[in-house]
Every structure is written in C-alpha cells, then in structure tokens.
Amino acid sequence: MSDDLQTMVRRIRGDLNRGVNALPDLRIKEAITDAIKRFRAKRLGFNQKNSQTVLLSAQEVIALPTGWIEVDFLRLERANDRIPMREVSYDWIEERQRGEPNEGEPRKYAIQNRQLRFYPIPDQSFTLVMSFLCDLPEVSVSASDSATNAWMVEGEELIRKQAMGDLLVTYIGGSRVIEGKAMLEEVDQVILPTLESKAAREQTSGRVEPFL
C-alpha cells in the first residue's frame, strides 16, 4: 500500500512496467491529482469533517471553513440545547431581511460567495457545530514526494487504479487501452461502491430496522 505521493508514483510505474523516459513522474502525478479531483465530492468517511466555532451576537455572516465542499448538517448549541438548522436559499433570507433586520435564535442558513448567512441574525452568542464534506490538503502535482493524506492511505486503491486506468487509456494507449478501460470499470463498479458502503456503515441513520 502507498502512504505518500512518491511511493504511489513508484508503484504505478512498476505496475505499468514503464521507465522514467517512457512515463515521467510529472505525468503520473497529474493522473493521481486528477483522480483525487474526480472523487473529491464523494462521501467516503475520511473526507468528512466536524468543526465548531462561536457564533457571536449580531454576527449574520461567517466565512466557510477551509476545505469546505458540501454541508452535511449545522446545529447550534446553547447550554444543554442542541438546535438543528435548516438550509434555505440566499434569496429566502434576503427577502425576509428587507427593512428592519430580524434578530433572534438562528434556525436557518444559506450558503453563497463562500459564506454562511444565518436567519434570524443571532441575538446572543451560540456554539455553531458543522459537519461537512471537505478537501484534503497536501497532495498536488507540485507537492513534495513525502506529501500524504487519506487519499494515499484509505483511498489508495481507488486513486492508484483510477490514475493507472487514465494513463493506460490517455497516455500509453495502443493495445493497453482495453486494459485501462477494464481498470476504470473496476474502479466504478467495485472499488468506489465498496468504499461508499464502508463509509455508510460507519455512520448511524438514527433508524432501527426490524430484522426479518
């Protein structure tokens, strides 16, 4: 298993049986980062994050956390209360904040311009808890050989085989295109669903199903 960028590059080169002249490191790194970009919006457990911050009185807008891709849930906490929030459109809030601004306990939020906007505007301080799908840092074409993140560990097979399939189809070509297409099919039909299923089992639905 790879655990950093250079290890994955070496393994891909070995599995494809190509020397440096035939397959430069840069091209392999491009295939790896393209694979990560393809799957970055898939919920795989290791790319989901919880964060919290203090939402101050009169603070209507805050910046999205670094790496934010998509929201899972937001809630407010105050003393022993846990208050779930509901997402609405930015226009929905805009329409209701015309004229005299509404203040109170925020129950709704909207996302626009990489910001979270709350309605009503907080009338006191709350703890804001956020769960969201996030980008993982470090790995890129220009990253150091030792760069690593969960894509290099938990998502290693997914990224490695997606990158290999891409290289076989778009770079090496010839008689190995069929091999590359088969590898990409394995990624879509076997490896990705297995990771998604594992991630789903790691999160409770809150429902109890009868065993039949």
PDB file of C-alpha atoms in Angstrom:
ATOM      1  CA  MET A   1       0.000   0.000   0.000  1.00  0.00           C
ATOM      2  CA  SER A   2       1.191   3.522  -0.801  1.00  0.00           C
ATOM      3  CA  ASP A   3       1.387   6.018   2.038  1.00  0.00           C
ATOM      4  CA  ASP A   4       2.853   9.062   0.290  1.00  0.00           C
ATOM      5  CA  LEU A   5       2.964  10.588  -3.183  1.00  0.00           C
ATOM      6  CA  GLN A   6       6.333   9.224  -4.276  1.00  0.00           C
ATOM      7  CA  THR A   7       5.508   5.697  -3.117  1.00  0.00           C
ATOM      8  CA  MET A   8       2.336   5.745  -5.209  1.00  0.00           C
ATOM      9  CA  VAL A   9       4.262   7.107  -8.213  1.00  0.00           C
ATOM     10  CA  ARG A  10       6.800   4.271  -7.938  1.00  0.00           C
ATOM     11  CA  ARG A  11       4.105   1.622  -7.556  1.00  0.00           C
ATOM     12  CA  ILE A  12       2.165   2.892 -10.559  1.00  0.00           C
ATOM     13  CA  ARG A  13       5.333   2.938 -12.654  1.00  0.00           C
ATOM     14  CA  GLY A  14       6.163  -0.619 -11.592  1.00  0.00           C
ATOM     15  CA  ASP A  15       2.629  -1.926 -12.170  1.00  0.00           C
ATOM     16  CA  LEU A  16       2.574  -0.357 -15.640  1.00  0.00           C
ATOM     17  CA  ASN A  17       6.124  -1.529 -16.379  1.00  0.00           C
ATOM     18  CA  ARG A  18       7.249   1.837 -17.714  1.00  0.00           C
ATOM     19  CA  GLY A  19      10.587   3.596 -17.203  1.00  0.00           C
ATOM     20  CA  VAL A  20      11.033   7.273 -16.366  1.00  0.00           C
ATOM     21  CA  ASN A  21      11.657   8.230 -20.007  1.00  0.00           C
ATOM     22  CA  ALA A  22       8.504   6.481 -21.199  1.00  0.00           C
ATOM     23  CA  LEU A  23       6.370   7.726 -18.317  1.00  0.00           C
ATOM     24  CA  PRO A  24       7.648  10.843 -16.486  1.00  0.00           C
ATOM     25  CA  ASP A  25       6.926  11.327 -12.787  1.00  0.00           C
ATOM     26  CA  LEU A  26       5.082  14.553 -13.599  1.00  0.00           C
ATOM     27  CA  ARG A  27       2.576  12.737 -15.816  1.00  0.00           C
ATOM     28  CA  ILE A  28       1.911  10.148 -13.101  1.00  0.00           C
ATOM     29  CA  LYS A  29       1.407  12.895 -10.508  1.00  0.00           C
ATOM     30  CA  GLU A  30      -1.040  14.617 -12.854  1.00  0.00           C
ATOM     31  CA  ALA A  31      -3.023  11.379 -13.139  1.00  0.00           C
ATOM     32  CA  ILE A  32      -3.036  10.990  -9.340  1.00  0.00           C
ATOM     33  CA  THR A  33      -4.268  14.543  -8.721  1.00  0.00           C
ATOM     34  CA  ASP A  34      -6.880  14.172 -11.489  1.00  0.00           C
ATOM     35  CA  ALA A  35      -8.137  11.023  -9.752  1.00  0.00           C
ATOM     36  CA  ILE A  36      -8.416  12.864  -6.432  1.00  0.00           C
ATOM     37  CA  LYS A  37     -10.329  15.703  -8.127  1.00  0.00           C
ATOM     38  CA  ARG A  38     -12.723  13.183  -9.646  1.00  0.00           C
ATOM     39  CA  PHE A  39     -13.660  11.668  -6.290  1.00  0.00           C
ATOM     40  CA  ARG A  40     -13.290  14.705  -4.002  1.00  0.00           C
ATOM     41  CA  ALA A  41     -17.076  15.172  -3.766  1.00  0.00           C
ATOM     42  CA  LYS A  42     -17.783  11.536  -2.859  1.00  0.00           C
ATOM     43  CA  ARG A  43     -18.620  10.908   0.804  1.00  0.00           C
ATOM     44  CA  LEU A  44     -16.099   8.294   1.843  1.00  0.00           C
ATOM     45  CA  GLY A  45     -15.851   8.949   5.573  1.00  0.00           C
ATOM     46  CA  PHE A  46     -12.216  10.016   5.615  1.00  0.00           C
ATOM     47  CA  ASN A  47     -13.065  13.211   3.690  1.00  0.00           C
ATOM     48  CA  GLN A  48     -15.782  14.364   6.086  1.00  0.00           C
ATOM     49  CA  LYS A  49     -15.045  16.716   8.950  1.00  0.00           C
ATOM     50  CA  ASN A  50     -16.630  18.187  12.070  1.00  0.00           C
ATOM     51  CA  SER A  51     -15.819  21.704  13.187  1.00  0.00           C
ATOM     52  CA  GLN A  52     -17.195  24.209  15.626  1.00  0.00           C
ATOM     53  CA  THR A  53     -16.949  27.916  16.213  1.00  0.00           C
ATOM     54  CA  VAL A  54     -18.603  30.609  18.324  1.00  0.00           C
ATOM     55  CA  LEU A  55     -21.331  32.497  16.517  1.00  0.00           C
ATOM     56  CA  LEU A  56     -21.404  35.915  18.126  1.00  0.00           C
ATOM     57  CA  SER A  57     -24.361  38.177  18.769  1.00  0.00           C
ATOM     58  CA  ALA A  58     -25.231  40.212  15.633  1.00  0.00           C
ATOM     59  CA  GLN A  59     -22.903  38.062  13.503  1.00  0.00           C
ATOM     60  CA  GLU A  60     -25.045  37.385  10.454  1.00  0.00           C
ATOM     61  CA  VAL A  61     -22.316  36.033   8.159  1.00  0.00           C
ATOM     62  CA  ILE A  62     -19.193  33.896   8.607  1.00  0.00           C
ATOM     63  CA  ALA A  63     -16.682  32.501   6.111  1.00  0.00           C
ATOM     64  CA  LEU A  64     -16.911  28.823   5.207  1.00  0.00           C
ATOM     65  CA  PRO A  65     -14.263  26.665   6.904  1.00  0.00           C
ATOM     66  CA  THR A  66     -11.144  25.894   4.875  1.00  0.00           C
ATOM     67  CA  GLY A  67     -11.634  22.948   2.529  1.00  0.00           C
ATOM     68  CA  TRP A  68     -15.448  23.086   2.609  1.00  0.00           C
ATOM     69  CA  ILE A  69     -17.123  21.262  -0.300  1.00  0.00           C
ATOM     70  CA  GLU A  70     -20.675  20.500   0.843  1.00  0.00           C
ATOM     71  CA  VAL A  71     -22.661  20.648   4.060  1.00  0.00           C
ATOM     72  CA  ASP A  72     -23.871  17.573   5.961  1.00  0.00           C
ATOM     73  CA  PHE A  73     -25.513  19.400   8.863  1.00  0.00           C
ATOM     74  CA  LEU A  74     -25.328  22.518  11.001  1.00  0.00           C
ATOM     75  CA  ARG A  75     -26.642  22.927  14.518  1.00  0.00           C
ATOM     76  CA  LEU A  76     -26.498  25.447  17.345  1.00  0.00           C
ATOM     77  CA  GLU A  77     -25.649  24.533  20.898  1.00  0.00           C
ATOM     78  CA  ARG A  78     -26.593  26.626  23.903  1.00  0.00           C
ATOM     79  CA  ALA A  79     -26.331  25.247  27.425  1.00  0.00           C
ATOM     80  CA  ASN A  80     -28.000  21.816  27.125  1.00  0.00           C
ATOM     81  CA  ASP A  81     -29.934  22.643  23.958  1.00  0.00           C
ATOM     82  CA  ARG A  82     -28.970  21.249  20.536  1.00  0.00           C
ATOM     83  CA  ILE A  83     -30.791  23.141  17.808  1.00  0.00           C
ATOM     84  CA  PRO A  84     -30.719  21.721  14.246  1.00  0.00           C
ATOM     85  CA  MET A  85     -30.591  24.266  11.438  1.00  0.00           C
ATOM     86  CA  ARG A  86     -32.248  24.079   8.025  1.00  0.00           C
ATOM     87  CA  GLU A  87     -30.726  25.232   4.760  1.00  0.00           C
ATOM     88  CA  VAL A  88     -32.685  27.729   2.644  1.00  0.00           C
ATOM     89  CA  SER A  89     -31.851  29.803  -0.404  1.00  0.00           C
ATOM     90  CA  TYR A  90     -29.930  33.052  -0.106  1.00  0.00           C
ATOM     91  CA  ASP A  91     -32.898  34.855  -1.683  1.00  0.00           C
ATOM     92  CA  TRP A  92     -35.199  33.429   1.023  1.00  0.00           C
ATOM     93  CA  ILE A  93     -33.149  35.186   3.700  1.00  0.00           C
ATOM     94  CA  GLU A  94     -32.672  38.310   1.579  1.00  0.00           C
ATOM     95  CA  GLU A  95     -36.428  38.697   1.200  1.00  0.00           C
ATOM     96  CA  ARG A  96     -37.042  38.400   4.957  1.00  0.00           C
ATOM     97  CA  GLN A  97     -34.264  40.790   5.908  1.00  0.00           C
ATOM     98  CA  ARG A  98     -35.617  43.681   3.858  1.00  0.00           C
ATOM     99  CA  GLY A  99     -36.285  46.677   6.044  1.00  0.00           C
ATOM    100  CA  GLU A 100     -35.840  46.096   9.773  1.00  0.00           C
ATOM    101  CA  PRO A 101     -33.469  43.121  10.321  1.00  0.00           C
ATOM    102  CA  ASN A 102     -34.870  40.146  12.216  1.00  0.00           C
ATOM    103  CA  GLU A 103     -32.885  39.066  15.274  1.00  0.00           C
ATOM    104  CA  GLY A 104     -33.319  36.002  17.465  1.00  0.00           C
ATOM    105  CA  GLU A 105     -32.255  32.371  17.637  1.00  0.00           C
ATOM    106  CA  PRO A 106     -30.957  31.361  14.174  1.00  0.00           C
ATOM    107  CA  ARG A 107     -32.832  28.392  12.731  1.00  0.00           C
ATOM    108  CA  LYS A 108     -31.954  28.693   9.053  1.00  0.00           C
ATOM    109  CA  TYR A 109     -28.848  29.321   6.972  1.00  0.00           C
ATOM    110  CA  ALA A 110     -27.856  29.893   3.362  1.00  0.00           C
ATOM    111  CA  ILE A 111     -24.565  29.480   1.515  1.00  0.00           C
ATOM    112  CA  GLN A 112     -23.297  31.943  -1.067  1.00  0.00           C
ATOM    113  CA  ASN A 113     -19.982  33.520  -2.031  1.00  0.00           C
ATOM    114  CA  ARG A 114     -18.148  31.059   0.258  1.00  0.00           C
ATOM    115  CA  GLN A 115     -20.042  32.375   3.260  1.00  0.00           C
ATOM    116  CA  LEU A 116     -22.690  31.117   5.672  1.00  0.00           C
ATOM    117  CA  ARG A 117     -25.530  33.536   6.336  1.00  0.00           C
ATOM    118  CA  PHE A 118     -27.900  32.999   9.270  1.00  0.00           C
ATOM    119  CA  TYR A 119     -31.558  33.798   9.875  1.00  0.00           C
ATOM    120  CA  PRO A 120     -32.598  35.349  12.125  1.00  0.00           C
ATOM    121  CA  ILE A 121     -29.446  37.302  12.991  1.00  0.00           C
ATOM    122  CA  PRO A 122     -28.123  35.937  16.321  1.00  0.00           C
ATOM    123  CA  ASP A 123     -29.303  37.929  19.320  1.00  0.00           C
ATOM    124  CA  GLN A 124     -26.684  36.302  21.582  1.00  0.00           C
ATOM    125  CA  SER A 125     -23.669  34.005  21.299  1.00  0.00           C
ATOM    126  CA  PHE A 126     -24.102  30.369  20.256  1.00  0.00           C
ATOM    127  CA  THR A 127     -21.767  27.474  19.584  1.00  0.00           C
ATOM    128  CA  LEU A 128     -22.095  26.515  15.931  1.00  0.00           C
ATOM    129  CA  VAL A 129     -21.337  22.872  15.102  1.00  0.00           C
ATOM    130  CA  MET A 130     -20.703  21.999  11.456  1.00  0.00           C
ATOM    131  CA  SER A 131     -20.296  18.676   9.668  1.00  0.00           C
ATOM    132  CA  PHE A 132     -19.203  18.877   6.051  1.00  0.00           C
ATOM    133  CA  LEU A 133     -17.506  17.201   3.129  1.00  0.00           C
ATOM    134  CA  CYS A 134     -14.002  18.619   2.816  1.00  0.00           C
ATOM    135  CA  ASP A 135     -10.967  18.771   0.581  1.00  0.00           C
ATOM    136  CA  LEU A 136      -7.867  17.079   1.952  1.00  0.00           C
ATOM    137  CA  PRO A 137      -4.638  19.117   1.755  1.00  0.00           C
ATOM    138  CA  GLU A 138      -1.072  18.305   0.737  1.00  0.00           C
ATOM    139  CA  VAL A 139      -1.236  16.141  -2.391  1.00  0.00           C
ATOM    140  CA  SER A 140      -0.825  18.012  -5.708  1.00  0.00           C
ATOM    141  CA  VAL A 141       1.427  17.992  -8.763  1.00  0.00           C
ATOM    142  CA  SER A 142       3.774  20.477  -7.092  1.00  0.00           C
ATOM    143  CA  ALA A 143       3.691  18.796  -3.645  1.00  0.00           C
ATOM    144  CA  SER A 144       6.780  17.207  -2.128  1.00  0.00           C
ATOM    145  CA  ASP A 145       7.396  13.486  -2.618  1.00  0.00           C
ATOM    146  CA  SER A 146       6.535  12.898   1.055  1.00  0.00           C
ATOM    147  CA  ALA A 147       3.111  14.568   0.749  1.00  0.00           C
ATOM    148  CA  THR A 148       0.306  12.381   2.031  1.00  0.00           C
ATOM    149  CA  ASN A 149      -3.316  12.379   3.165  1.00  0.00           C
ATOM    150  CA  ALA A 150      -6.154   9.867   3.433  1.00  0.00           C
ATOM    151  CA  TRP A 151      -6.362   9.511  -0.359  1.00  0.00           C
ATOM    152  CA  MET A 152      -2.892   7.934  -0.166  1.00  0.00           C
ATOM    153  CA  VAL A 153      -3.940   5.559   2.631  1.00  0.00           C
ATOM    154  CA  GLU A 154      -7.645   4.704   2.965  1.00  0.00           C
ATOM    155  CA  GLY A 155      -8.388   5.695  -0.629  1.00  0.00           C
ATOM    156  CA  GLU A 156      -5.112   4.344  -2.022  1.00  0.00           C
ATOM    157  CA  GLU A 157      -6.501   1.588  -4.251  1.00  0.00           C
ATOM    158  CA  LEU A 158      -9.201   3.880  -5.628  1.00  0.00           C
ATOM    159  CA  ILE A 159      -6.760   6.646  -6.563  1.00  0.00           C
ATOM    160  CA  ARG A 160      -3.979   4.358  -7.774  1.00  0.00           C
ATOM    161  CA  LYS A 161      -6.190   2.320 -10.114  1.00  0.00           C
ATOM    162  CA  GLN A 162      -8.058   5.380 -11.391  1.00  0.00           C
ATOM    163  CA  ALA A 163      -4.696   7.003 -12.190  1.00  0.00           C
ATOM    164  CA  MET A 164      -3.392   3.802 -13.836  1.00  0.00           C
ATOM    165  CA  GLY A 165      -6.525   3.411 -15.941  1.00  0.00           C
ATOM    166  CA  ASP A 166      -6.297   7.035 -17.011  1.00  0.00           C
ATOM    167  CA  LEU A 167      -2.641   6.630 -18.014  1.00  0.00           C
ATOM    168  CA  LEU A 168      -3.321   3.433 -19.974  1.00  0.00           C
ATOM    169  CA  VAL A 169      -6.200   4.985 -21.903  1.00  0.00           C
ATOM    170  CA  THR A 170      -4.990   8.555 -22.477  1.00  0.00           C
ATOM    171  CA  TYR A 171      -1.183   8.353 -22.370  1.00  0.00           C
ATOM    172  CA  ILE A 172       0.186   4.868 -23.072  1.00  0.00           C
ATOM    173  CA  GLY A 173      -2.582   3.845 -25.467  1.00  0.00           C
ATOM    174  CA  GLY A 174      -2.246   1.173 -28.094  1.00  0.00           C
ATOM    175  CA  SER A 175      -3.055  -2.385 -27.099  1.00  0.00           C
ATOM    176  CA  ARG A 176      -3.227  -1.396 -23.422  1.00  0.00           C
ATOM    177  CA  VAL A 177      -6.331   0.777 -23.828  1.00  0.00           C
ATOM    178  CA  ILE A 178      -8.570  -2.244 -23.232  1.00  0.00           C
ATOM    179  CA  GLU A 179      -6.660  -2.993 -20.001  1.00  0.00           C
ATOM    180  CA  GLY A 180      -7.101   0.622 -18.908  1.00  0.00           C
ATOM    181  CA  LYS A 181     -10.834   0.632 -19.618  1.00  0.00           C
ATOM    182  CA  ALA A 182     -11.259  -2.566 -17.620  1.00  0.00           C
ATOM    183  CA  MET A 183      -9.397  -0.985 -14.714  1.00  0.00           C
ATOM    184  CA  LEU A 184     -11.598   2.124 -14.814  1.00  0.00           C
ATOM    185  CA  GLU A 185     -14.671  -0.120 -14.880  1.00  0.00           C
ATOM    186  CA  GLU A 186     -13.383  -1.934 -11.783  1.00  0.00           C
ATOM    187  CA  VAL A 187     -12.960   1.444 -10.069  1.00  0.00           C
ATOM    188  CA  ASP A 188     -16.549   2.496 -10.815  1.00  0.00           C
ATOM    189  CA  GLN A 189     -18.277  -0.826 -10.215  1.00  0.00           C
ATOM    190  CA  VAL A 190     -16.270  -2.400  -7.396  1.00  0.00           C
ATOM    191  CA  ILE A 191     -13.724  -0.213  -5.594  1.00  0.00           C
ATOM    192  CA  LEU A 192     -15.758   3.001  -5.255  1.00  0.00           C
ATOM    193  CA  PRO A 193     -19.015   1.256  -4.180  1.00  0.00           C
ATOM    194  CA  THR A 194     -17.046  -0.735  -1.582  1.00  0.00           C
ATOM    195  CA  LEU A 195     -15.632   2.455  -0.046  1.00  0.00           C
ATOM    196  CA  GLU A 196     -19.041   4.168  -0.142  1.00  0.00           C
ATOM    197  CA  SER A 197     -20.648   1.172   1.557  1.00  0.00           C
ATOM    198  CA  LYS A 198     -17.970   1.161   4.254  1.00  0.00           C
ATOM    199  CA  ALA A 199     -18.476   4.891   4.855  1.00  0.00           C
ATOM    200  CA  ALA A 200     -22.256   4.398   5.119  1.00  0.00           C
ATOM    201  CA  ARG A 201     -21.806   1.660   7.731  1.00  0.00           C
ATOM    202  CA  GLU A 202     -19.624   3.999   9.792  1.00  0.00           C
ATOM    203  CA  GLN A 203     -22.482   6.489  10.186  1.00  0.00           C
ATOM    204  CA  THR A 204     -25.732   5.838  12.001  1.00  0.00           C
ATOM    205  CA  SER A 205     -29.013   6.696  10.318  1.00  0.00           C
ATOM    206  CA  GLY A 206     -30.887   7.141  13.583  1.00  0.00           C
ATOM    207  CA  ARG A 207     -33.380   4.495  12.482  1.00  0.00           C
ATOM    208  CA  VAL A 208     -33.872   0.984  13.828  1.00  0.00           C
ATOM    209  CA  GLU A 209     -34.899  -1.547  11.188  1.00  0.00           C
ATOM    210  CA  PRO A 210     -36.599  -4.854  12.128  1.00  0.00           C
ATOM    211  CA  PHE A 211     -34.599  -7.965  11.438  1.00  0.00           C
ATOM    212  CA  LEU A 212     -36.643 -10.341   9.275  1.00  0.00           C
TER     213      LEU A 212
END
